[in-house]
mmCIF file of C-alpha atoms in Angstrom:
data_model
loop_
_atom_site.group_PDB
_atom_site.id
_atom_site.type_symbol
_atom_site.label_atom_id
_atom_site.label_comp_id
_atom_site.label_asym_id
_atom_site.label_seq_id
_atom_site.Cartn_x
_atom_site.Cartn_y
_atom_site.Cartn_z
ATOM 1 C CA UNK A 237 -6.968 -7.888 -31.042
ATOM 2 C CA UNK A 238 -8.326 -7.339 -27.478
ATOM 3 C CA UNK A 239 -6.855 -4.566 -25.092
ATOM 4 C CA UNK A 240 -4.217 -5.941 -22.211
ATOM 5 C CA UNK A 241 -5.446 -4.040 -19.222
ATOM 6 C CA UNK A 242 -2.912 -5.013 -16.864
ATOM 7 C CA UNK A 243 0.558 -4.849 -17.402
ATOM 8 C CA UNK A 244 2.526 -7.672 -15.589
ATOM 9 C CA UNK A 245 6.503 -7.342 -15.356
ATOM 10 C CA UNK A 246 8.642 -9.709 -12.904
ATOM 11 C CA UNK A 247 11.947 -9.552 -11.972
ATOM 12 C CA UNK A 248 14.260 -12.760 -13.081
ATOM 13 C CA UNK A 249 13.797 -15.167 -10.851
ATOM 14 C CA UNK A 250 9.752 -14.844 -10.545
ATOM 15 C CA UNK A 251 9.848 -14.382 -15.036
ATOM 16 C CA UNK A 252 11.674 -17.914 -14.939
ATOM 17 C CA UNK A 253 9.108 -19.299 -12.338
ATOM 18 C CA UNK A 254 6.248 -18.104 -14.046
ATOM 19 C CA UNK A 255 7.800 -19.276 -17.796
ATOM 20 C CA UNK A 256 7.727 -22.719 -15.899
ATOM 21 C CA UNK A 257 5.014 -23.130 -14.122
ATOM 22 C CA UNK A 258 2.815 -20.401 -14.388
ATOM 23 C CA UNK A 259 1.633 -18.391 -11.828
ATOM 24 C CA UNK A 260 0.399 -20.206 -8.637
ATOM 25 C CA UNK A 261 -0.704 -18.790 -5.314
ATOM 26 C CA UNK A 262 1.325 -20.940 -3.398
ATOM 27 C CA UNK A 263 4.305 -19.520 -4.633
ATOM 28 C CA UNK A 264 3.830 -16.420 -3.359
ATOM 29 C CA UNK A 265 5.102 -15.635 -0.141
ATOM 30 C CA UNK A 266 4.230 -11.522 0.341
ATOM 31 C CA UNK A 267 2.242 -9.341 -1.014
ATOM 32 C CA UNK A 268 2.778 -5.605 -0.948
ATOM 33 C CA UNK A 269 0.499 -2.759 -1.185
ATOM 34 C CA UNK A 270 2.026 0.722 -1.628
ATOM 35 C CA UNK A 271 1.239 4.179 -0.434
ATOM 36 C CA UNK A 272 -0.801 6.492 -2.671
ATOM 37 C CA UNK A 273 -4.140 7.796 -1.233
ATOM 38 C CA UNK A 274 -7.285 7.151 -3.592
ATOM 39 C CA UNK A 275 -4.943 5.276 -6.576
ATOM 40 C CA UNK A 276 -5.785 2.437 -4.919
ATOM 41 C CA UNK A 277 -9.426 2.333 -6.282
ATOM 42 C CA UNK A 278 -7.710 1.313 -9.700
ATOM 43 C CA UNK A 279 -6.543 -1.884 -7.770
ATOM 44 C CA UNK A 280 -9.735 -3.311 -5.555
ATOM 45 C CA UNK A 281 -11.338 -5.316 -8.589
ATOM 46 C CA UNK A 282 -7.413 -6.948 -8.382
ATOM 47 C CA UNK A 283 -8.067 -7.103 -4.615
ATOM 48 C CA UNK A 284 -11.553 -8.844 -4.756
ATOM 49 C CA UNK A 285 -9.861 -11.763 -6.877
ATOM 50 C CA UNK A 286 -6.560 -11.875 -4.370
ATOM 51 C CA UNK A 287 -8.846 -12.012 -1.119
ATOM 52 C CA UNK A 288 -11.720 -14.027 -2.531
ATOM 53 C CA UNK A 289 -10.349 -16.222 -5.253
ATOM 54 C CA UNK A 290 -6.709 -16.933 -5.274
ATOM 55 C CA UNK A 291 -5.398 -16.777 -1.880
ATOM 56 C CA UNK A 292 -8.906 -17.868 -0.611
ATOM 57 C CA UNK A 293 -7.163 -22.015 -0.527
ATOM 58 C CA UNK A 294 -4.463 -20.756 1.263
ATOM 59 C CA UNK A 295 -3.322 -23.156 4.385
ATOM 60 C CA UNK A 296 0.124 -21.733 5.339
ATOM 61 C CA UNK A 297 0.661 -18.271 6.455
ATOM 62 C CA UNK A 298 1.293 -15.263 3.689
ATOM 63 C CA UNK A 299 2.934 -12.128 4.576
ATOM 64 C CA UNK A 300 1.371 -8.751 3.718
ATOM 65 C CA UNK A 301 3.485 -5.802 3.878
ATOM 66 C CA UNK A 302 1.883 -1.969 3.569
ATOM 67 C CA UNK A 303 2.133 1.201 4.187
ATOM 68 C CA UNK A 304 -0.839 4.141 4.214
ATOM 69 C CA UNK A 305 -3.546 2.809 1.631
ATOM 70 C CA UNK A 306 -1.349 -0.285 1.250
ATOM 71 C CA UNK A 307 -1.996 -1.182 4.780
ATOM 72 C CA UNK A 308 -5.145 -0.090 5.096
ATOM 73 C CA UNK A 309 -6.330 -2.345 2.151
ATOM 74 C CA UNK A 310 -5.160 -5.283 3.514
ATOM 75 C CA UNK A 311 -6.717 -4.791 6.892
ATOM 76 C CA UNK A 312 -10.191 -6.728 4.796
ATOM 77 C CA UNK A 313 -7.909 -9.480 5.067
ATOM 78 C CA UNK A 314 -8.351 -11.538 7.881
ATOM 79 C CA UNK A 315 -11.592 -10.233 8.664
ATOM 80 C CA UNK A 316 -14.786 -13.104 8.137
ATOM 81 C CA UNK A 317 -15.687 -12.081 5.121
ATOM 82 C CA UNK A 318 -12.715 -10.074 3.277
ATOM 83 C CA UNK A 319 -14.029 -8.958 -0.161
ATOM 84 C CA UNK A 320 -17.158 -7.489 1.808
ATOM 85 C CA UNK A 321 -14.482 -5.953 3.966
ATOM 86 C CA UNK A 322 -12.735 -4.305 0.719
ATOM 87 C CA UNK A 323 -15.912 -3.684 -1.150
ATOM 88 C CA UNK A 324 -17.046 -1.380 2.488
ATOM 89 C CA UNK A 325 -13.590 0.549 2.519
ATOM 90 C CA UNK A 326 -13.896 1.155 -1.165
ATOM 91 C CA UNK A 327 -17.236 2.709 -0.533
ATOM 92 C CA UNK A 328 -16.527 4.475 2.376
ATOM 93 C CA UNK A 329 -13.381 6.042 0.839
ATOM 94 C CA UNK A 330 -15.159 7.380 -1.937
ATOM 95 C CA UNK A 331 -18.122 8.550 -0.926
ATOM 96 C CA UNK A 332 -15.992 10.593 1.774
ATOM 97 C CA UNK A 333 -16.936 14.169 1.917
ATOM 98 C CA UNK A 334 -15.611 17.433 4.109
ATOM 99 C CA UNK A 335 -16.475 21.086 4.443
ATOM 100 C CA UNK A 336 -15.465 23.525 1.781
ATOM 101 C CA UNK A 337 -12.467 24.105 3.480
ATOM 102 C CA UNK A 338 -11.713 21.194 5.861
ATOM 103 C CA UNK A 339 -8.928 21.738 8.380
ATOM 104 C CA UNK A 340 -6.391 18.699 9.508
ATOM 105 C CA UNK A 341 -8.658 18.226 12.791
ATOM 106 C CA UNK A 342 -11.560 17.472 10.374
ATOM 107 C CA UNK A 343 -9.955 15.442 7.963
ATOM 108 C CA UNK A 344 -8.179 13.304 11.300
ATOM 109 C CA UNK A 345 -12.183 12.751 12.267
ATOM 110 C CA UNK A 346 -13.469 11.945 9.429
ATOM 111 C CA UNK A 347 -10.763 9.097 9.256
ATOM 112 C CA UNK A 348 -11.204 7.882 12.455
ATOM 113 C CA UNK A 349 -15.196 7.577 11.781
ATOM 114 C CA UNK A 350 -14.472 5.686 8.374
ATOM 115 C CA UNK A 351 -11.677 3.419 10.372
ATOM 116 C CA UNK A 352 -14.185 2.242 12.971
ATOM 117 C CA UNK A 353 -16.760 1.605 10.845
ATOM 118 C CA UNK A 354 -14.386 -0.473 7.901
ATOM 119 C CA UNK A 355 -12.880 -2.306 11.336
ATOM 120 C CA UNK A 356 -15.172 -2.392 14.297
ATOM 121 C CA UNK A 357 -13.282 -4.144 17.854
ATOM 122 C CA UNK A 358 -14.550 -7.706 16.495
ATOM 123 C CA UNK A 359 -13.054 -7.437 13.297
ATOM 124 C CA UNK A 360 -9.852 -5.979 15.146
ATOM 125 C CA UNK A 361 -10.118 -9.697 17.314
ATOM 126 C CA UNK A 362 -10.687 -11.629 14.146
ATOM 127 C CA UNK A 363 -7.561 -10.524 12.308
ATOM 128 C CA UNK A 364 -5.307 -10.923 15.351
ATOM 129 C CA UNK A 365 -6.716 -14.425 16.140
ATOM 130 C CA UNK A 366 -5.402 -15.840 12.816
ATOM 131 C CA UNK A 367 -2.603 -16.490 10.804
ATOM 132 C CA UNK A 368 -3.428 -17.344 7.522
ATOM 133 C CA UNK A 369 -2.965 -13.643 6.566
ATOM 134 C CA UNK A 370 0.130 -11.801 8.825
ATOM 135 C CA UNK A 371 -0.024 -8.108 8.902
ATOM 136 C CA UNK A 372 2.774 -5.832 8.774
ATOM 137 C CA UNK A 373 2.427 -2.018 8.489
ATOM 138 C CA UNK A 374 5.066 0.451 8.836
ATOM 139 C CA UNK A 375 4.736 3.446 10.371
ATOM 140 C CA UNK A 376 7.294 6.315 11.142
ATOM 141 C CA UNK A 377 8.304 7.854 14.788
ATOM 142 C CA UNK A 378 9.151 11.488 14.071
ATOM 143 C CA UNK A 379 11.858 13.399 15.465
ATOM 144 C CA UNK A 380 12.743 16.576 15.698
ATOM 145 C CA UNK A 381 10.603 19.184 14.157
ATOM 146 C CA UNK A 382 9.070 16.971 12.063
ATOM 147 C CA UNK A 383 7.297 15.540 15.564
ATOM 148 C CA UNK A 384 5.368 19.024 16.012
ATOM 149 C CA UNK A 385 2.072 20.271 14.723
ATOM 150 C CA UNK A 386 1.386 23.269 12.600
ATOM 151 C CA UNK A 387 3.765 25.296 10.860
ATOM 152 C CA UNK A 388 7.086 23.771 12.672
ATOM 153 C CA UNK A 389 6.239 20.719 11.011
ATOM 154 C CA UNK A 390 6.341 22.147 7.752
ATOM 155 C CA UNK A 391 9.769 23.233 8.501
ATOM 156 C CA UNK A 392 11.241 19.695 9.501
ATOM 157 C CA UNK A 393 9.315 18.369 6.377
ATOM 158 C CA UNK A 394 11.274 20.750 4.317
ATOM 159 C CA UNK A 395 14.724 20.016 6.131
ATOM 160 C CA UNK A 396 14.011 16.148 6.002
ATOM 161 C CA UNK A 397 13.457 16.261 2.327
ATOM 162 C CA UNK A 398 16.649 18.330 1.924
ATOM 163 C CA UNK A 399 18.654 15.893 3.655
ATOM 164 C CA UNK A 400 16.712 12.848 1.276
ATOM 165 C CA UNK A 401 17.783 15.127 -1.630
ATOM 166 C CA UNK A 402 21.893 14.579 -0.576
ATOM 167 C CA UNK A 403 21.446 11.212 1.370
ATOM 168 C CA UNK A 404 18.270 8.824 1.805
ATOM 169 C CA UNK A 405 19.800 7.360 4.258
ATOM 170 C CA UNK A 406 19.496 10.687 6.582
ATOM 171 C CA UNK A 407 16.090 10.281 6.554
ATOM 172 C CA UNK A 408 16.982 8.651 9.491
ATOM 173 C CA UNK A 409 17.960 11.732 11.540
ATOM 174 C CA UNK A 410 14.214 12.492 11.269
ATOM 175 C CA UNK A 411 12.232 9.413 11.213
ATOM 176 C CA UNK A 412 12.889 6.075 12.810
ATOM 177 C CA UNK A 413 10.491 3.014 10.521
ATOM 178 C CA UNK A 414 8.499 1.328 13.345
ATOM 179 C CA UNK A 415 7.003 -2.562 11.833
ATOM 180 C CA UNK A 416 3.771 -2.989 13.647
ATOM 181 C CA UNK A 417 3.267 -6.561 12.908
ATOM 182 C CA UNK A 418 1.056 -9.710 13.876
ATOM 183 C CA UNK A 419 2.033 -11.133 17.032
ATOM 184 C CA UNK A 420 1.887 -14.608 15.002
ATOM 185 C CA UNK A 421 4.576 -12.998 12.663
ATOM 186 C CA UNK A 422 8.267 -13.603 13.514
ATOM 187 C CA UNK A 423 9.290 -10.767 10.640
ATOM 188 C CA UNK A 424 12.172 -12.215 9.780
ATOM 189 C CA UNK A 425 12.192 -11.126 6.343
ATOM 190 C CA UNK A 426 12.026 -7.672 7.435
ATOM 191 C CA UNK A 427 15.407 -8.241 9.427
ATOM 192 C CA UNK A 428 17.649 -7.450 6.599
ATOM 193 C CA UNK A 429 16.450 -3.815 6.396
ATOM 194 C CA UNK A 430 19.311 -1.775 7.764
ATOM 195 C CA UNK A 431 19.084 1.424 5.450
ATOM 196 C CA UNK A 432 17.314 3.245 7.896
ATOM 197 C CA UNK A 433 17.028 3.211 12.021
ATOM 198 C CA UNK A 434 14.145 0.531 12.289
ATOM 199 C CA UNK A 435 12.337 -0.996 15.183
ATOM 200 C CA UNK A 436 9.638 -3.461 15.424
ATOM 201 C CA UNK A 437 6.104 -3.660 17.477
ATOM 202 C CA UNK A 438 3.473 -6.121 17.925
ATOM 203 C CA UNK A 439 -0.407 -5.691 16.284
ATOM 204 C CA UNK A 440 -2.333 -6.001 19.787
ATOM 205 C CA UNK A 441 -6.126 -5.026 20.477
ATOM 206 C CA UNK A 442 -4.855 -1.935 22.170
ATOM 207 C CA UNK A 443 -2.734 -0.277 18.998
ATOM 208 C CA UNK A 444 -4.210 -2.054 15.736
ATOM 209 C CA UNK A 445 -6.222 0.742 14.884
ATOM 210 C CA UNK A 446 -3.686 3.318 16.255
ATOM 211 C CA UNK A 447 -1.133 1.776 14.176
ATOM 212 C CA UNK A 448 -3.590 1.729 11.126
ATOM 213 C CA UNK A 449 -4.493 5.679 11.670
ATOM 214 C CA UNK A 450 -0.893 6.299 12.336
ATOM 215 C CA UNK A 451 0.367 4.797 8.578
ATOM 216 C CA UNK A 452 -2.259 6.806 6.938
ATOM 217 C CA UNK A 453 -1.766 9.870 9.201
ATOM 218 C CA UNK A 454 -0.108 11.981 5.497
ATOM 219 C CA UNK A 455 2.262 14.954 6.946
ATOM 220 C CA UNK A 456 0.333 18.615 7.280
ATOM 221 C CA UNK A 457 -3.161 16.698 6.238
ATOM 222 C CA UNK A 458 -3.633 14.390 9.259
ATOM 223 C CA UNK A 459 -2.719 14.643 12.880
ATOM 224 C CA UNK A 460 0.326 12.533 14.312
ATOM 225 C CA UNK A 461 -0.753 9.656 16.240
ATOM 226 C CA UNK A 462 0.797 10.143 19.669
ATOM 227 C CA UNK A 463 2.176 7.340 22.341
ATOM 228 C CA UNK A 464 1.182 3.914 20.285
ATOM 229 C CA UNK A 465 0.411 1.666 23.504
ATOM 230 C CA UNK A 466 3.264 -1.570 22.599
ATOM 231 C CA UNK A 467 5.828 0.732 21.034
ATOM 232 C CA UNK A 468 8.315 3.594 21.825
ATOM 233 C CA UNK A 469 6.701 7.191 22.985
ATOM 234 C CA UNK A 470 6.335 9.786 20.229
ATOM 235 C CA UNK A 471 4.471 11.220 17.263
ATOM 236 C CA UNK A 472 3.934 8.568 14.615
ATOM 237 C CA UNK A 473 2.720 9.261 11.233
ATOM 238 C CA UNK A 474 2.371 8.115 7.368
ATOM 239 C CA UNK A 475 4.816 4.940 6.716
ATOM 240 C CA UNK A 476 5.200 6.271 3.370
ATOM 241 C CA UNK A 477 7.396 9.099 4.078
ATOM 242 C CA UNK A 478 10.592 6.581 4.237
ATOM 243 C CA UNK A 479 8.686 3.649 2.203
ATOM 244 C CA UNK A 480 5.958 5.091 0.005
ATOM 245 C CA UNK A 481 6.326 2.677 -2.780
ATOM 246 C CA UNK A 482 9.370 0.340 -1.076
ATOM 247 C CA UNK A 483 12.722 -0.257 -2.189
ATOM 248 C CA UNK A 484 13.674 -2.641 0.915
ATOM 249 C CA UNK A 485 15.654 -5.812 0.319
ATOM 250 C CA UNK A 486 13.446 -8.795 0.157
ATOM 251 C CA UNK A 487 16.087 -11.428 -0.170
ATOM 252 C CA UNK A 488 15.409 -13.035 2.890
ATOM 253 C CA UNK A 489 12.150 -13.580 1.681
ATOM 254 C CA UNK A 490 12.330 -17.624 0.340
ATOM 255 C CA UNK A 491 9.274 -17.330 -2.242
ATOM 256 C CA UNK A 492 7.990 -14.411 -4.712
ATOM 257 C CA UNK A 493 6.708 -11.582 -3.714
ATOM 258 C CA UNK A 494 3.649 -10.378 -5.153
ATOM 259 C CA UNK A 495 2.964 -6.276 -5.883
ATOM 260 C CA UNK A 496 -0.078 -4.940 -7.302
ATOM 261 C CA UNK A 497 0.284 -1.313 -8.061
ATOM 262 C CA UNK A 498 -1.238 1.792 -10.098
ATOM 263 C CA UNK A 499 2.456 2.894 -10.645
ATOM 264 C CA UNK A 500 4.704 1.945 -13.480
ATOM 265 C CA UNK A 501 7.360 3.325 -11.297
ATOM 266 C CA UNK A 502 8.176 2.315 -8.104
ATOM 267 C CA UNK A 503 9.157 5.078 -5.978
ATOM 268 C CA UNK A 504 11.112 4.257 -2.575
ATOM 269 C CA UNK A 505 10.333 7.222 -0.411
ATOM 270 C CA UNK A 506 7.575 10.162 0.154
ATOM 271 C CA UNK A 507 10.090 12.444 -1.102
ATOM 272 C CA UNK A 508 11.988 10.863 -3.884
ATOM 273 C CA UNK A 509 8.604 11.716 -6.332
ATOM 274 C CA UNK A 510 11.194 14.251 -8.084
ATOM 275 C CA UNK A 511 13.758 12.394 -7.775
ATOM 276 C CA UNK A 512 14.462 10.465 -11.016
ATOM 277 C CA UNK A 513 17.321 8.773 -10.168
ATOM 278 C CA UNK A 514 15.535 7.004 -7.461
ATOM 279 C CA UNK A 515 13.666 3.674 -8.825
ATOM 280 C CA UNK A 516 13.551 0.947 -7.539
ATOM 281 C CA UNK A 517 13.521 -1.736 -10.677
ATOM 282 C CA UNK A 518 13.109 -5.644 -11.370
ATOM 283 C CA UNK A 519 17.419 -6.124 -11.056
ATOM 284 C CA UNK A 520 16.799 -4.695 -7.082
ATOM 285 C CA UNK A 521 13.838 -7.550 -6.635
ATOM 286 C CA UNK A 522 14.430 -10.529 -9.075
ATOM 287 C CA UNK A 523 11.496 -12.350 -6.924
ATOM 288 C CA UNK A 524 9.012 -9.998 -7.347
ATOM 289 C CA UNK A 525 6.243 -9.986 -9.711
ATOM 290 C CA UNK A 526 4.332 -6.386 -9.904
ATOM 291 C CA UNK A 527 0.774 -6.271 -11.730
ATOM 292 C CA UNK A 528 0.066 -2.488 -12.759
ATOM 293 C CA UNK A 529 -2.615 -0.939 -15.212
ATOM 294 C CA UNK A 530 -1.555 -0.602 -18.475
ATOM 295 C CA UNK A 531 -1.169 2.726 -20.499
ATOM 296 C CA UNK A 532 -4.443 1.832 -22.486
ATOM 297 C CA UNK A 533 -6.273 0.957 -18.918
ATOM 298 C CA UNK A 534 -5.692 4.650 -17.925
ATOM 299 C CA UNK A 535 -6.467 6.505 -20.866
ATOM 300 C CA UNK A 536 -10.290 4.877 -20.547
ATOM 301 C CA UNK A 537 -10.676 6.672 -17.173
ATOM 302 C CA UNK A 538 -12.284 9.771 -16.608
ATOM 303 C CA UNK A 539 -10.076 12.317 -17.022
ATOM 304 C CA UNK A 540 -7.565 10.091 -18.247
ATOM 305 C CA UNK A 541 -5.616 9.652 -15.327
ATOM 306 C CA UNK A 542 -6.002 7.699 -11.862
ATOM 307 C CA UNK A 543 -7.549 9.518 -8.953
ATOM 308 C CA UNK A 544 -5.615 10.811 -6.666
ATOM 309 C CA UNK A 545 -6.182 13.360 -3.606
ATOM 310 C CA UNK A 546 -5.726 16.588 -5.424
ATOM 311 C CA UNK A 547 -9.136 15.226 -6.790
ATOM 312 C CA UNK A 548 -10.788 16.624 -3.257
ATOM 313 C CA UNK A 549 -10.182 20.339 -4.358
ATOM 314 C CA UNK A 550 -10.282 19.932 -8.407
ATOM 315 C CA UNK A 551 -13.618 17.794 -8.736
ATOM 316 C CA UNK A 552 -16.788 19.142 -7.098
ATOM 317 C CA UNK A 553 -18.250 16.189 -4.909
ATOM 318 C CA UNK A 554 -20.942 14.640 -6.830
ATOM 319 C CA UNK A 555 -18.560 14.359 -9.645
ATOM 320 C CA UNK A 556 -15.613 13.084 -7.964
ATOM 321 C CA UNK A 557 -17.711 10.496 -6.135
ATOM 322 C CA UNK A 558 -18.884 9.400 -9.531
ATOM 323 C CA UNK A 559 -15.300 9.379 -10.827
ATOM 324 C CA UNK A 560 -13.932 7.357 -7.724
ATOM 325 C CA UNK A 561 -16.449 4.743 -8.423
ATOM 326 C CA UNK A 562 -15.956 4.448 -12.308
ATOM 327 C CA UNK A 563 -12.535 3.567 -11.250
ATOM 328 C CA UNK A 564 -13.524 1.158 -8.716
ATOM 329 C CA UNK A 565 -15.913 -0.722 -11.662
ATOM 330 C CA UNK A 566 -12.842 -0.118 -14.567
ATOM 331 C CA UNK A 567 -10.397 -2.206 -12.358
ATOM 332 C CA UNK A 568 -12.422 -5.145 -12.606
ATOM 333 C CA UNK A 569 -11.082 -5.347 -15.994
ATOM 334 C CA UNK A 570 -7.901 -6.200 -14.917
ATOM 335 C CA UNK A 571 -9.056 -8.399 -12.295
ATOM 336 C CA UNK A 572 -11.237 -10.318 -15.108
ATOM 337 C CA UNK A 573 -7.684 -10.352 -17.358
ATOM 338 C CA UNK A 574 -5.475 -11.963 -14.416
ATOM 339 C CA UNK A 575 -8.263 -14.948 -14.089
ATOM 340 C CA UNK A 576 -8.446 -15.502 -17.551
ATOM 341 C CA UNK A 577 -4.718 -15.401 -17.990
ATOM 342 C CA UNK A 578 -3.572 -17.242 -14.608
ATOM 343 C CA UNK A 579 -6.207 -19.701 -15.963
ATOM 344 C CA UNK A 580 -5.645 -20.645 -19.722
ATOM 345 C CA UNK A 581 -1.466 -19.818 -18.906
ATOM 346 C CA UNK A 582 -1.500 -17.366 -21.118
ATOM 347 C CA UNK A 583 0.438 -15.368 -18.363
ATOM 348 C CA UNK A 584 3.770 -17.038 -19.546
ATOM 349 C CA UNK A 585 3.093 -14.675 -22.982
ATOM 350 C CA UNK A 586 2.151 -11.690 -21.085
ATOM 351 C CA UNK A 587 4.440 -11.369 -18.476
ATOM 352 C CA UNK A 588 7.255 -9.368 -19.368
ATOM 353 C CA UNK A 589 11.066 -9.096 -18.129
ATOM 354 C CA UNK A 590 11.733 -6.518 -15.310
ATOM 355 C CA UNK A 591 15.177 -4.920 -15.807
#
């Protein structure tokens, strides 16, 4: 019996669609893509099919919605040639090296360097002068403590995640969610999210790749992105701190909503990784369809687990780099599975109820 690579699990409206007519691309009105640092290497032989193959017909507009790595793997869409695009960032991500003991003004450099050269200023006019694919990142204005550099931060970090521990809704005494989206984007589907204090600010030429840095910009390992031209005044920094793997209503949202991720959990915020209790499941997104690696994917990767950024300090370079790509290669597998499936409609066997 051949190995199932991918896992696919939708909630009950997108099972029924799928038991009916498979699973189509024009049925699909946003995909997400999740915080989570170098996991995402599991997921860019998914991403090469998505970008190249089945949205590549397209004619009306899809949404994209991401945060950190989410965002910045969608940022190849858009751009002239956008598995080329993914295939660079994949390449430039894990080939990244620092000094023995790199400090956050280091790190923040290094990420610039790899931004500009994964999105120079044409790609940056490309992207904003179409609509096929509509961009929408969050990223999160700090307040308080949690604004400063150094070892303050630390100190807001810990008091935000105590107040997340009692409330997740206090994260918003400490972090307003800012939606940088594309100015040919009305986000209305994003209009329903109330939870926390949330504002919205147009993708221009003069923030796109401050807004990128900014929802990558990780607490303590990245400097804050300071006075995004088009939105409010303040320190901005990692969208995943409120959203890291979502749980934001998405009934406004008139389609299905597709979610590749290296998770089988879905954890709502930065801080909630503890946090049992807090999963967001298949009965809080009946129209949502997420595609993950299965338990038999993962336990043919080195190390038998999916990179991750602790990798940095555990791995020496040469290895790591050789372990980042291995993953890279492996997720073609599922990529190759999806096809096949999607194709023959063997996906109606495979996909599985999300409760």
């Amino acid at each position: 019996m051949a190995t199932d690579w991918l896992q696919i699990r939708a909630g009950k409206r997108a099972y029924q669609h799928i038991q009916e007519h498979g699973l189509d691309q024009d049925a699909i009105d946003l995909l997400v893509g999740a915080s989570g640092g170098p996991k995402w290497f599991v997921l860019q032989g998914l991403d090469r099919f998505l970008f190249g193959e089945f949205f590549a017909e397209r004619e009306r507009p899809l949404d994209l919605l991401g945060t950190s790595a989410g965002a910045w793997r969608f940022a190849s869409l858009g751009q002239r040639d956008p598995v080329a695009a993914s295939d660079l960032f994949a390449k430039l991500y894990s080939t990244q090296t620092y000094s023995a003991k790199p400090d956050v003004q280091e790190i923040t450099e290094e990420a610039r360097k790899l931004l500009h050269t994964y999105i120079p200023d044409d790609a940056v006019h490309d992207i904003l002068n179409q609509d096929k694919f509509r961009h929408h990142w969050i990223v999160v204005r700090c307040r308080g403590l949690t604004a400063v550099e150094g070892k303050k931060q630390l100190f807001g970090l810990l008091t935000s995640a105590l107040a997340n521990s009692m409330k997740r809704q206090w994260l918003g005494k400490f972090y307003e969610r800012v939606i940088f989206h594309h100015p040919a984007s009305p986000a209305t589907f994003t209009e329903l999210w109330h939870d926390l204090p949330t504002r919205h600010a147009l993708l221009s030429e003069d923030n796109f790749k401050q807004a990128l840095l900014a929802t990558g910009s990780i607490p303590l390992v990245l400097e804050g992105v300071r006075d995004i031209p088009g939105a409010p005044a303040g320190i901005y920094r990692d969208g995943g701190v409120t959203d890291y793997h979502f749980d934001l209503d998405f009934s406004a949202i008139d389609g299905l909503v597709l979610y590749p991720h290296f998770h089988h959990e879905v954890i709502p915020g930065w801080f909630d990784k503890r946090n049992k209790k807090r999963r967001t499941t298949g009965a809080h997104w009946p129209n949502v369809i997420m595609l993950t690696p299965s338990a038999e994917f993962v336990a043919q990767l080195p190390y038998g687990k999916i990179p991750d950024r602790t990798d940095f300090a555990d791995i020496d370079v040469e290895e790591r780099i050789k372990y980042w790509q291995q993953a890279v290669e492996q997720g073609r597998w599922m990529a190759d599975q999806l096809k096949e499936w999607i194709a023959t409609g063997e996906i109606r066997n495979k996909v599985q109820l999300w409760r």
